[in-house]
Short mmCIF file of C-alpha atoms and ligand atoms in Angstrom, two decimals:
data_model
loop_
_atom_site.label_atom_id
_atom_site.label_comp_id
_atom_site.label_asym_id
_atom_site.label_seq_id
_atom_site.Cartn_x
_atom_site.Cartn_y
_atom_site.Cartn_z
CA MET A 1 -25.04 -2.75 -14.46
CA ASN A 2 -25.13 -6.21 -11.84
CA CYS A 3 -22.14 -8.10 -12.46
CA ARG A 4 -23.32 -11.77 -12.04
CA LYS A 5 -24.39 -11.30 -15.62
CA GLN A 6 -21.33 -9.22 -16.73
CA ASN A 7 -18.44 -9.12 -15.25
CA LYS A 8 -16.03 -7.05 -16.94
CA VAL A 9 -12.71 -7.41 -15.96
CA GLN A 10 -10.15 -4.43 -16.80
CA ASP A 11 -7.26 -4.72 -19.79
CA TYR A 12 -5.06 -4.45 -17.36
CA ARG A 13 -5.96 -7.22 -14.80
CA ASN A 14 -5.39 -11.05 -15.18
CA ASP A 15 -7.74 -12.62 -17.57
CA SER A 16 -7.04 -15.87 -15.75
CA PHE A 17 -6.79 -16.52 -11.90
CA LYS A 18 -2.56 -17.93 -11.68
CA ASP A 19 -0.73 -18.47 -8.63
CA THR A 20 2.66 -18.89 -8.65
CA ASP A 21 2.73 -19.60 -4.90
CA LEU A 22 0.28 -22.27 -4.95
CA GLN A 23 1.14 -24.06 -7.46
CA ASP A 24 2.20 -27.33 -5.40
CA VAL A 25 -1.23 -27.45 -3.29
CA ASP A 26 -3.90 -29.99 -4.39
CA PHE A 27 -6.89 -28.44 -2.76
CA ASN A 28 -8.87 -31.48 -3.46
CA ASP A 29 -6.42 -33.79 -1.76
CA ILE A 30 -6.97 -32.38 1.51
CA ASN A 31 -8.56 -34.62 4.22
CA LEU A 32 -11.13 -32.36 5.74
CA THR A 33 -12.59 -34.77 8.10
CA LEU A 34 -9.26 -34.54 9.69
CA PRO A 35 -8.60 -31.98 12.46
CA PRO A 36 -6.67 -28.48 11.11
CA PRO A 37 -3.03 -28.69 11.41
CA GLU A 38 -1.25 -26.30 13.43
CA GLU A 39 1.32 -25.26 11.20
CA GLU A 40 1.42 -22.77 9.08
CA PRO A 41 0.43 -22.43 5.93
CA ALA A 42 -0.94 -26.20 6.01
CA ARG A 43 -3.42 -24.83 8.14
CA GLN A 44 -4.66 -22.59 6.05
CA TYR A 45 -4.53 -24.36 2.90
CA PHE A 46 -7.15 -26.78 5.33
CA PHE A 47 -8.80 -24.32 5.82
CA MET A 48 -9.06 -23.16 2.59
CA ALA A 49 -10.61 -26.89 1.03
CA LYS A 50 -13.31 -26.22 3.87
CA ALA A 51 -14.37 -23.33 2.63
CA ARG A 52 -14.51 -23.96 -1.05
CA GLN A 53 -17.05 -26.72 0.38
CA LEU A 54 -18.97 -24.50 2.33
CA LEU A 55 -18.99 -22.32 -0.65
CA LEU A 56 -19.94 -24.40 -3.10
CA GLN A 57 -23.24 -25.31 -0.99
CA LEU A 58 -23.57 -21.80 -0.65
CA GLU A 59 -23.59 -22.35 -4.88
CA ALA A 60 -26.10 -25.34 -5.00
CA GLU A 61 -28.45 -23.49 -2.05
CA THR A 62 -28.32 -20.02 -4.37
CA GLY A 63 -28.29 -21.73 -7.83
CA ARG A 64 -25.67 -19.13 -8.80
CA LYS A 65 -21.69 -17.61 -8.74
CA LEU A 66 -20.98 -16.16 -5.98
CA PHE A 67 -19.05 -12.82 -6.08
CA PHE A 68 -16.42 -10.86 -3.98
CA HIS A 69 -15.62 -6.95 -3.70
CA ILE A 70 -12.51 -5.40 -1.86
CA THR A 71 -12.30 -1.88 -0.89
CA THR A 72 -9.38 -0.76 -0.83
CA LEU A 73 -7.80 2.99 1.85
CA GLY A 74 -4.74 3.99 2.07
CA CYS A 75 -1.57 2.46 1.27
CA GLN A 76 0.74 1.01 -0.39
CA MET A 77 0.53 -1.58 2.05
CA ASN A 78 -3.25 -1.98 2.67
CA ALA A 79 -2.90 -2.52 -1.37
CA ARG A 80 -0.34 -5.28 -1.07
CA ASP A 81 -2.24 -6.92 1.91
CA SER A 82 -5.60 -6.71 -0.36
CA GLU A 83 -3.77 -8.65 -2.71
CA LYS A 84 -3.51 -10.73 -0.80
CA LEU A 85 -7.09 -11.14 0.32
CA ARG A 86 -8.11 -11.43 -3.07
CA GLY A 87 -5.93 -14.42 -3.80
CA ILE A 88 -7.36 -16.04 -0.45
CA LEU A 89 -11.31 -15.44 -2.25
CA LYS A 90 -10.62 -16.05 -5.43
CA THR A 91 -8.98 -19.48 -4.38
CA ILE A 92 -11.63 -20.44 -2.12
CA GLY A 93 -14.05 -19.79 -5.62
CA TYR A 94 -15.60 -16.58 -4.85
CA ALA A 95 -15.49 -14.11 -8.39
CA GLU A 96 -14.84 -10.72 -7.94
CA CYS A 97 -16.79 -7.69 -9.17
CA ASP A 98 -16.92 -4.15 -10.09
CA ARG A 99 -19.73 -3.07 -7.96
CA GLU A 100 -19.66 -3.61 -4.15
CA GLU A 101 -23.57 -3.91 -4.04
CA ASP A 102 -23.74 -7.29 -6.13
CA ALA A 103 -21.11 -8.42 -4.42
CA ASP A 104 -22.16 -11.80 -1.50
CA PHE A 105 -18.38 -10.81 0.34
CA VAL A 106 -17.89 -7.09 0.79
CA LEU A 107 -14.73 -6.45 2.69
CA TYR A 108 -13.39 -2.96 3.16
CA ASN A 109 -9.22 -3.25 4.42
CA THR A 110 -8.80 0.20 6.47
CA CYS A 111 -5.99 2.57 6.76
CA THR A 112 -6.33 4.92 9.83
CA VAL A 113 -3.51 7.34 9.50
CA ARG A 114 -5.93 10.21 9.41
CA GLU A 115 -9.10 11.04 11.29
CA ASN A 116 -10.85 11.57 8.24
CA ALA A 117 -10.61 7.80 6.41
CA ASN A 118 -12.28 6.18 10.05
CA ASN A 119 -15.26 8.66 8.74
CA LYS A 120 -15.44 7.49 4.73
CA VAL A 121 -15.72 3.79 6.86
CA TYR A 122 -18.66 5.13 9.16
CA GLY A 123 -20.19 5.85 6.14
CA ARG A 124 -20.37 3.60 3.91
CA LEU A 125 -21.06 0.72 6.31
CA GLY A 126 -24.58 2.45 6.31
CA TYR A 127 -25.52 2.20 2.44
CA LEU A 128 -23.93 -1.43 2.87
CA HIS A 129 -26.85 -2.23 5.92
CA GLY A 130 -29.58 -0.84 2.78
CA TYR A 131 -27.62 -3.67 0.58
CA LYS A 132 -27.71 -6.23 3.26
CA LYS A 133 -30.87 -6.41 3.46
CA LYS A 134 -31.66 -6.92 -0.26
CA ASN A 135 -29.22 -10.01 -0.17
CA PRO A 136 -29.29 -11.97 2.43
CA HIS A 137 -26.38 -13.79 1.71
CA MET A 138 -23.69 -10.84 1.98
CA ILE A 139 -21.21 -11.53 4.10
CA ILE A 140 -20.06 -7.93 5.06
CA ALA A 141 -16.07 -7.54 6.52
CA LEU A 142 -14.04 -5.29 8.13
CA CYS A 143 -9.64 -5.94 8.23
CA GLY A 144 -7.49 -3.11 8.46
CA CYS A 145 -5.61 -1.13 10.72
CA MET A 146 -8.77 0.77 11.46
CA MET A 147 -9.51 -2.13 12.94
CA GLN A 148 -6.56 -2.38 15.57
CA GLU A 149 -8.19 1.15 17.66
CA GLU A 150 -10.56 -0.81 20.25
CA LYS A 151 -12.34 1.95 20.09
CA VAL A 152 -13.22 1.25 16.28
CA VAL A 153 -14.69 -2.29 17.45
CA ALA A 154 -16.97 -1.51 20.44
CA ARG A 155 -18.44 1.25 18.18
CA ILE A 156 -19.07 -1.45 15.17
CA ARG A 157 -20.39 -4.18 18.01
CA GLN A 158 -22.64 -1.55 19.55
CA SER A 159 -23.64 0.23 16.52
CA TYR A 160 -23.28 -1.72 13.04
CA ARG A 161 -24.42 -5.14 14.47
CA PHE A 162 -24.83 -6.03 10.55
CA VAL A 163 -21.42 -6.59 10.72
CA ASP A 164 -20.28 -10.56 10.21
CA LEU A 165 -16.54 -10.21 10.18
CA ILE A 166 -13.97 -8.15 11.86
CA PHE A 167 -10.27 -8.68 11.75
CA GLY A 168 -6.63 -6.75 11.54
CA THR A 169 -3.23 -6.34 10.42
CA HIS A 170 -1.78 -8.35 11.92
CA ASN A 171 -3.77 -12.26 11.43
CA ILE A 172 -4.44 -11.21 7.21
CA PHE A 173 -2.90 -14.74 6.62
CA LYS A 174 -5.54 -16.48 8.82
CA PHE A 175 -8.61 -14.92 6.56
CA ALA A 176 -9.51 -18.78 4.90
CA GLU A 177 -9.67 -19.50 8.81
CA LEU A 178 -11.87 -16.68 9.27
CA ILE A 179 -14.29 -16.81 6.65
CA VAL A 180 -14.97 -20.89 7.59
CA ASP A 181 -15.93 -19.49 11.14
CA THR A 182 -17.99 -16.78 9.36
CA LEU A 183 -19.79 -19.07 7.27
CA SER A 184 -20.22 -21.54 9.68
CA GLU A 185 -21.59 -19.16 12.73
CA GLN A 186 -24.46 -17.21 13.12
CA GLN A 187 -23.10 -14.22 14.96
CA MET A 188 -20.03 -11.82 14.66
CA VAL A 189 -16.42 -12.87 14.31
CA VAL A 190 -14.49 -10.46 15.74
CA ASP A 191 -10.61 -11.75 15.79
CA ILE A 192 -8.09 -8.42 16.62
CA TRP A 193 -4.21 -9.18 18.04
CA GLU A 194 -2.08 -7.35 19.80
CA GLY A 195 1.10 -8.01 18.54
CA THR A 196 2.95 -10.83 15.81
CA GLN A 197 6.22 -12.56 15.03
CA GLN A 198 4.94 -13.83 13.09
CA ILE A 199 5.13 -13.78 9.05
CA VAL A 200 3.00 -16.70 6.86
CA GLU A 201 4.87 -17.17 4.06
CA ARG A 202 2.94 -19.09 0.57
CA LEU A 203 -0.12 -17.79 0.52
CA PRO A 204 -2.67 -16.67 -2.71
CA ASN A 205 -1.97 -13.51 -4.25
CA ASP A 206 -3.82 -12.10 -6.54
CA ARG A 207 -1.80 -9.32 -8.33
CA LYS A 208 -3.87 -5.92 -9.92
CA TYR A 209 -0.99 -5.53 -12.39
CA PRO A 210 0.14 -8.49 -14.36
CA PHE A 211 4.13 -6.42 -15.11
CA LYS A 212 4.36 -4.95 -11.26
CA SER A 213 3.43 -6.16 -8.45
CA GLY A 214 4.31 -4.72 -4.82
CA VAL A 215 6.86 -6.79 -2.26
CA ASN A 216 6.61 -6.97 1.54
CA ILE A 217 10.09 -6.66 2.92
CA MET A 218 9.35 -6.15 6.55
CA PHE A 219 6.15 -5.22 8.12
CA GLY A 220 5.53 -2.83 11.65
CA CYS A 221 7.70 0.14 12.56
CA ASN A 222 9.67 0.95 15.38
CA ASN A 223 10.13 4.64 15.32
CA PHE A 224 7.68 6.19 17.07
CA CYS A 225 6.98 9.61 15.90
CA SER A 226 5.01 10.89 18.30
CA TYR A 227 1.96 12.11 15.73
CA CYS A 228 1.77 8.84 14.26
CA ILE A 229 -0.40 5.84 14.96
CA VAL A 230 1.20 3.23 12.93
CA PRO A 231 3.47 1.58 15.58
CA TYR A 232 0.32 1.20 17.38
CA VAL A 233 -1.46 -1.07 14.55
CA ARG A 234 0.85 -2.42 12.30
CA GLY A 235 3.34 -3.40 15.33
CA ARG A 236 7.41 -4.06 15.82
CA GLU A 237 9.66 -4.46 13.03
CA ARG A 238 9.50 -7.31 11.58
CA SER A 239 11.95 -8.37 8.33
CA ARG A 240 10.82 -11.03 5.71
CA ARG A 241 13.73 -13.35 5.35
CA PRO A 242 15.88 -12.54 2.36
CA GLU A 243 15.57 -15.39 0.26
CA GLU A 244 11.72 -15.59 1.05
CA ILE A 245 11.85 -11.63 -0.61
CA LEU A 246 14.23 -13.56 -3.75
CA ARG A 247 12.05 -16.55 -4.40
CA GLU A 248 9.00 -14.57 -4.41
CA ILE A 249 10.46 -12.05 -7.02
CA ARG A 250 11.80 -14.58 -9.28
CA ASP A 251 8.71 -16.19 -9.29
CA PHE A 252 6.93 -12.85 -10.55
CA VAL A 253 9.26 -12.66 -13.30
CA ALA A 254 9.19 -16.10 -14.59
CA ASP A 255 5.11 -14.89 -14.02
CA GLY A 256 5.89 -11.47 -16.23
CA VAL A 257 6.69 -8.87 -13.80
CA ILE A 258 9.33 -6.65 -14.91
CA GLU A 259 8.72 -4.15 -11.91
CA VAL A 260 8.61 -4.04 -8.13
CA MET A 261 7.74 -1.99 -5.40
CA LEU A 262 9.91 -3.13 -2.10
CA LEU A 263 7.80 -2.36 0.89
CA GLY A 264 7.48 -1.27 4.51
CA GLN A 265 7.37 1.17 6.59
CA ASN A 266 11.11 2.10 7.06
CA VAL A 267 12.98 0.27 4.50
CA ASN A 268 16.24 1.60 5.83
CA SER A 269 15.80 -0.84 8.66
CA TYR A 270 15.27 -3.83 6.60
CA GLY A 271 17.10 -6.97 8.59
CA LYS A 272 17.81 -5.82 11.45
CA ASN A 273 15.77 -7.95 13.63
CA LEU A 274 17.07 -11.24 11.13
CA ASP A 275 18.98 -14.17 12.83
CA GLU A 276 22.08 -13.61 10.37
CA PRO A 277 21.21 -9.88 9.18
CA VAL A 278 21.68 -8.09 6.50
CA THR A 279 21.01 -4.42 5.54
CA PHE A 280 18.73 -3.23 2.65
CA ALA A 281 21.46 -2.04 0.73
CA GLN A 282 22.82 -6.06 0.09
CA LEU A 283 19.18 -6.80 -0.13
CA LEU A 284 18.83 -4.45 -3.05
CA THR A 285 22.26 -5.97 -4.30
CA GLU A 286 20.97 -9.20 -4.36
CA ILE A 287 17.18 -8.22 -6.03
CA GLU A 288 19.51 -6.26 -8.77
CA LYS A 289 21.06 -9.72 -10.32
CA ILE A 290 17.40 -10.91 -10.82
CA GLU A 291 17.70 -11.78 -14.77
CA GLY A 292 14.44 -10.50 -16.58
CA LEU A 293 13.39 -7.79 -13.66
CA LYS A 294 13.53 -4.18 -15.06
CA ARG A 295 12.63 -1.69 -12.60
CA ILE A 296 13.38 -1.41 -8.49
CA ARG A 297 11.32 0.89 -6.57
CA PHE A 298 10.99 1.12 -2.58
CA MET A 299 9.42 2.92 -0.17
CA THR A 300 9.04 4.58 2.88
CA SER A 301 12.33 5.73 3.45
CA HIS A 302 13.32 7.49 7.24
CA PRO A 303 15.81 9.87 6.74
CA LYS A 304 17.46 8.93 10.48
CA ASP A 305 18.64 5.47 8.70
CA LEU A 306 19.59 5.90 4.75
CA SER A 307 22.81 4.52 4.48
CA ASP A 308 25.63 5.95 2.48
CA ASP A 309 25.89 2.49 1.64
CA LEU A 310 22.80 2.39 0.14
CA ILE A 311 23.60 5.72 -1.67
CA ALA A 312 26.56 4.44 -3.15
CA VAL A 313 24.19 0.71 -4.34
CA MET A 314 21.75 3.79 -6.21
CA GLY A 315 24.42 5.40 -7.49
CA ARG A 316 25.57 2.03 -9.08
CA SER A 317 22.03 0.55 -9.67
CA GLU A 318 20.92 0.48 -13.41
CA LYS A 319 17.41 -1.15 -12.22
CA ILE A 320 16.91 1.13 -8.97
CA CYS A 321 14.13 3.54 -9.90
CA ARG A 322 15.51 7.44 -10.23
CA HIS A 323 13.25 8.43 -7.84
CA LEU A 324 13.41 8.26 -3.24
CA HIS A 325 10.70 9.15 -1.65
CA LEU A 326 12.45 10.67 1.84
CA PRO A 327 9.80 11.92 4.47
CA LEU A 328 10.50 15.52 6.00
CA GLN A 329 7.35 15.98 8.01
CA SER A 330 8.64 19.62 8.56
CA GLY A 331 11.74 21.84 8.41
CA SER A 332 11.82 23.14 12.03
CA SER A 333 14.39 21.61 13.86
CA SER A 334 13.05 21.31 17.22
CA LEU A 335 9.90 20.27 15.48
CA LEU A 336 11.28 17.45 14.41
CA LYS A 337 13.11 17.15 17.65
CA VAL A 338 8.99 16.77 19.55
CA MET A 339 8.51 14.61 16.42
CA ASN A 340 10.55 12.14 17.15
CA ARG A 341 12.33 11.90 14.40
CA HIS A 342 15.67 11.88 15.03
CA TYR A 343 17.13 14.20 12.43
CA THR A 344 17.61 18.13 12.12
CA LYS A 345 16.81 20.27 9.14
CA GLU A 346 20.00 20.61 8.40
CA ARG A 347 21.19 17.02 8.71
CA TYR A 348 18.15 16.24 6.14
CA LEU A 349 19.99 18.52 3.74
CA GLU A 350 22.53 17.30 3.55
CA LEU A 351 21.09 13.94 2.94
CA VAL A 352 19.54 15.55 0.19
CA GLU A 353 23.17 16.90 -1.11
CA LYS A 354 24.69 13.93 -0.84
CA ILE A 355 22.44 12.21 -3.12
CA ARG A 356 22.34 14.29 -5.82
CA ALA A 357 25.96 13.76 -5.88
CA ALA A 358 25.52 9.98 -5.67
CA VAL A 359 22.43 9.95 -8.18
CA PRO A 360 22.07 13.34 -10.19
CA ASP A 361 18.88 12.68 -11.75
CA ILE A 362 17.19 11.11 -9.33
CA ALA A 363 13.43 12.25 -8.31
CA ILE A 364 12.94 13.38 -4.92
CA THR A 365 9.39 13.33 -3.11
CA THR A 366 8.61 14.06 0.35
CA ASP A 367 5.60 13.62 2.85
CA ILE A 368 4.87 17.26 5.37
CA ILE A 369 2.25 17.93 7.51
CA VAL A 370 1.06 20.92 8.77
CA GLY A 371 0.08 22.21 11.73
CA PHE A 372 1.39 20.12 14.46
CA PRO A 373 1.13 21.01 17.73
CA GLY A 374 2.84 24.22 19.06
CA GLU A 375 4.18 24.76 14.93
CA THR A 376 4.90 28.76 15.21
CA GLU A 377 5.14 31.32 12.10
CA ALA A 378 9.00 30.59 12.40
CA ASP A 379 8.58 26.83 11.96
CA PHE A 380 6.04 26.78 9.28
CA GLU A 381 8.77 29.23 7.69
CA GLU A 382 11.70 26.58 8.55
CA THR A 383 9.09 23.95 6.14
CA MET A 384 9.08 26.36 3.83
CA ASP A 385 12.87 26.71 3.36
CA VAL A 386 13.68 23.53 3.21
CA ILE A 387 10.40 23.18 0.16
CA ARG A 388 12.41 26.19 -1.36
CA ARG A 389 15.95 24.64 -0.97
CA VAL A 390 15.36 21.01 -1.57
CA ARG A 391 13.06 22.09 -4.53
CA PHE A 392 11.22 18.41 -4.42
CA ASP A 393 9.90 16.78 -7.19
CA SER A 394 6.41 16.13 -5.62
CA ALA A 395 5.11 16.26 -1.74
CA PHE A 396 2.11 15.18 -0.48
CA THR A 397 0.57 17.36 2.28
CA PHE A 398 -1.38 16.88 5.10
CA ILE A 399 -3.35 18.90 7.69
CA TYR A 400 -1.99 17.10 11.19
CA SER A 401 -4.99 14.83 12.81
CA LYS A 402 -5.35 13.90 16.60
CA ARG A 403 -4.86 10.53 16.61
CA THR A 404 -5.79 9.10 19.90
CA GLY A 405 -2.90 7.49 22.42
CA THR A 406 0.22 9.13 20.15
CA PRO A 407 2.12 11.17 22.40
CA ALA A 408 0.85 14.32 20.45
CA ALA A 409 -2.71 14.45 20.61
CA ALA A 410 -1.98 15.21 24.90
CA MET A 411 -0.07 17.86 23.80
CA GLU A 412 -1.47 21.03 25.08
CA ASP A 413 -1.22 24.37 22.28
CA GLN A 414 -3.03 22.29 19.03
CA VAL A 415 -2.80 25.18 16.20
CA PRO A 416 -6.07 26.68 15.45
CA GLU A 417 -7.67 24.93 12.58
CA ASP A 418 -7.44 28.63 10.21
CA VAL A 419 -3.91 28.72 10.83
CA VAL A 420 -3.49 25.75 9.87
CA LYS A 421 -6.00 25.86 6.65
CA ARG A 422 -4.05 28.88 5.95
CA ARG A 423 -0.39 27.84 6.28
CA PHE A 424 -1.68 24.40 4.44
CA ASP A 425 -2.70 26.75 1.20
CA ARG A 426 0.90 28.50 1.41
CA LEU A 427 2.97 25.27 1.42
CA LEU A 428 0.77 23.98 -1.44
CA ARG A 429 1.22 26.70 -3.89
CA GLU A 430 4.92 26.57 -3.12
CA VAL A 431 4.82 22.77 -3.74
CA GLN A 432 3.02 23.16 -6.88
CA ALA A 433 4.77 25.76 -8.77
CA ILE A 434 8.29 24.27 -7.97
CA ALA A 435 6.77 20.45 -8.85
CA ALA A 436 5.85 22.17 -12.21
CA GLU A 437 9.00 24.04 -12.86
CA LYS A 438 10.87 21.28 -11.92
CA ALA A 439 8.43 18.61 -14.33
CA GLU A 440 8.78 21.79 -17.32
CA ALA A 441 12.63 20.74 -17.15
CA LEU A 442 12.15 17.73 -18.76
CA THR A 443 9.57 18.63 -21.77
CA GLY A 444 11.74 17.57 -25.09
CA LYS A 445 13.90 14.63 -23.47
CA THR A 446 13.33 11.13 -24.71
CA MET A 447 12.71 9.06 -21.79
CA ASP A 448 11.72 5.32 -21.05
CA VAL A 449 7.90 4.67 -20.21
CA LEU A 450 6.35 1.45 -18.63
CA VAL A 451 3.31 1.21 -19.88
CA GLU A 452 0.61 0.20 -17.12
CA SER A 453 -3.07 1.03 -18.78
CA VAL A 454 -5.39 2.28 -21.76
CA ASN A 455 -5.54 6.07 -20.60
CA HIS A 456 -9.22 5.98 -18.30
CA GLN A 457 -10.30 9.23 -20.16
CA ASP A 458 -9.23 8.78 -23.61
CA ALA A 459 -9.49 5.40 -24.68
CA SER A 460 -6.33 6.61 -28.18
CA LEU A 461 -4.30 6.70 -25.25
CA VAL A 462 -2.04 4.81 -22.44
CA THR A 463 -0.04 6.06 -19.81
CA GLY A 464 2.88 4.78 -18.06
CA ARG A 465 5.99 6.35 -16.17
CA LEU A 466 9.06 7.07 -16.19
CA SER A 467 11.75 5.94 -13.95
CA ASN A 468 11.26 9.37 -11.86
CA ASN A 469 7.48 8.11 -11.46
CA SER A 470 6.42 10.86 -13.09
CA VAL A 471 3.26 9.67 -15.49
CA VAL A 472 3.43 10.26 -18.81
CA HIS A 473 0.15 9.55 -21.43
CA LEU A 474 0.97 9.26 -25.65
CA PRO A 475 -0.98 7.23 -28.72
CA GLY A 476 -1.18 3.59 -28.59
CA ASP A 477 -3.34 0.74 -27.29
CA LYS A 478 -3.40 -2.39 -24.76
CA SER A 479 -0.98 -3.71 -27.00
CA LEU A 480 2.31 -1.45 -25.13
CA ILE A 481 0.23 -2.43 -21.67
CA GLY A 482 3.31 -3.84 -19.67
CA ARG A 483 5.90 -2.69 -21.68
CA ILE A 484 9.32 -0.23 -21.30
CA ILE A 485 9.32 1.83 -24.59
CA GLU A 486 11.51 5.08 -25.58
CA VAL A 487 9.27 8.30 -25.04
CA ARG A 488 9.77 11.46 -25.98
CA LEU A 489 8.53 14.22 -23.83
CA ASP A 490 6.10 16.59 -26.18
CA THR A 491 4.64 18.72 -23.42
CA CYS A 492 4.30 19.05 -19.49
CA LYS A 493 1.24 19.43 -17.84
CA GLY A 494 2.32 20.60 -14.54
CA PHE A 495 3.02 16.79 -12.88
CA TYR A 496 2.23 14.94 -15.70
CA TYR A 497 2.78 14.35 -19.65
CA TYR A 498 1.28 14.15 -23.21
CA GLY A 499 4.42 12.39 -25.19
CA SER A 500 5.17 9.69 -28.26
CA ALA A 501 6.99 6.76 -28.84
CA VAL A 502 10.20 6.96 -30.07
CA ARG A 503 11.06 3.64 -30.60
CA GLU A 504 8.85 0.48 -29.20
N1 5AD B 1 -1.60 13.24 10.62
C1 5AD B 1 -1.50 14.16 9.85
N2 5AD B 1 -0.46 13.14 8.53
C2 5AD B 1 0.17 12.17 9.32
N3 5AD B 1 0.99 11.57 8.54
C3 5AD B 1 1.01 10.15 9.49
N4 5AD B 1 0.68 10.44 10.85
C4 5AD B 1 -0.31 11.50 10.57
C5 5AD B 1 -1.09 11.93 11.65
N5 5AD B 1 -1.13 11.87 12.76
C6 5AD B 1 1.49 11.09 7.61
C7 5AD B 1 2.87 11.60 7.36
C8 5AD B 1 3.25 10.39 6.81
C9 5AD B 1 2.79 10.25 6.22
C10 5AD B 1 1.94 8.27 5.80
O1 5AD B 1 0.89 10.49 6.94
O2 5AD B 1 3.59 12.78 6.42
O3 5AD B 1 4.46 10.44 6.33
FE1 SF4 B 2 4.96 6.44 11.35
FE2 SF4 B 2 7.05 7.58 11.58
FE3 SF4 B 2 6.66 4.97 11.72
FE4 SF4 B 2 6.47 6.24 9.33
S1 SF4 B 2 8.09 5.92 10.79
S2 SF4 B 2 5.21 4.77 10.17
S3 SF4 B 2 5.36 7.75 10.01
S4 SF4 B 2 6.25 5.83 12.91
#
């Protein structure tokens, strides 16, 4: 199906684009004959107006509307970045379409946390070249974590010369300016920054869901876990000012949002680098006061920085969801040391106990890496021991992936692939069995569900989430989307439920 004829809008999307941040900006009032302003965000508003003008010319030349498509790989941070990129593309006049082969502006927001994410992008670029030959107006743009790696950009410059624009994680606020460069130049535009202290507020963003949103509270990471590439590609920790975060959430709530997900690589160290330091617990206390906001989530928490204050706030809170994602990575204290995680197995177990004492109904989920260099059978058994003791509600399990430039990549005794695979399978079986038992224990209970969408497989059902993040399917139609309703959990299917509304 060609999206130029039928641009299907899914049921949860904003039909008409409305940006709460940009209500006061009149793009027709910006004088484009003057040089662009130096300060942000005024400079980007200038380039948005300029890009609008260029796009109108292109539309006149082609005699049709122009479309964009964004593919987002990786984590929630990337998902939120894509909402900002989508906001800018819509502000300058592109419309969104469902299939990238129909788009005039194709953007890949990439991830590089594990090697397989990179391979996916190279694979897709080959296909895109074919589409671009059919549509010479097609612009191909790449951004995100993978683009912060020198060897990636060198490979694209050499082998994928049809790519039009490459930028990284630190300058996505400049997207409008980069689009103007790309539309005005005949050659590949590449703009990668090594790092930044800058946080530019009040730019467009186009939320995927009208009723819930991610909210960045900080960027970057200072932890340098020895396997992880994130600090190299996302830079040092920078916190947004609390007033900006609160303003954004209030605006979202006025626009229909009832659930926020506070985002940061390590939310527990929020605020340490602000001129007037604020703790994450204090920030949460302020967010809790926002009237109309019903649910607060956050991720990710680093066990080394999870404070007693935070646990106390979670225990008292009416709005913080009963879910904590607390990456373990390994249960072996000696491996945790080499991973540079700054906690031991015992400290992790104590922390879990403390959290469960304060918030008894909380679901705890985790991330685990199998096959870190030097992992012995005994180390792996320590991980299995933590799994059995904590009984996680769910766990993301990853096979260790060697990331060039990280300390672990240079470590000797990388674990043989077949050993890793066998351990991974054992771990997964254990994790899934425990998760299913834990989920089953809630069957028959009545709990609040925030309905998020019409079920993708069966249109007579809707799908939503419990406070503890579990997925529930129940009979209903799209009128329920965005509402919190009481649901009886009738049957458990391992890691999700079928339920029925008790009261709407
Ligand atoms: N290999 C495998 N998994 C990794 N993660 C981070 N780096 C790597 C790597 N090199 C996992 C960690 C982290 C999650 C987001 O990704 O478990 O918590
Ligand atoms: Fe990577 Fe560790 Fe930072 Fe998480 S805390 S992003 S695992 S370096």
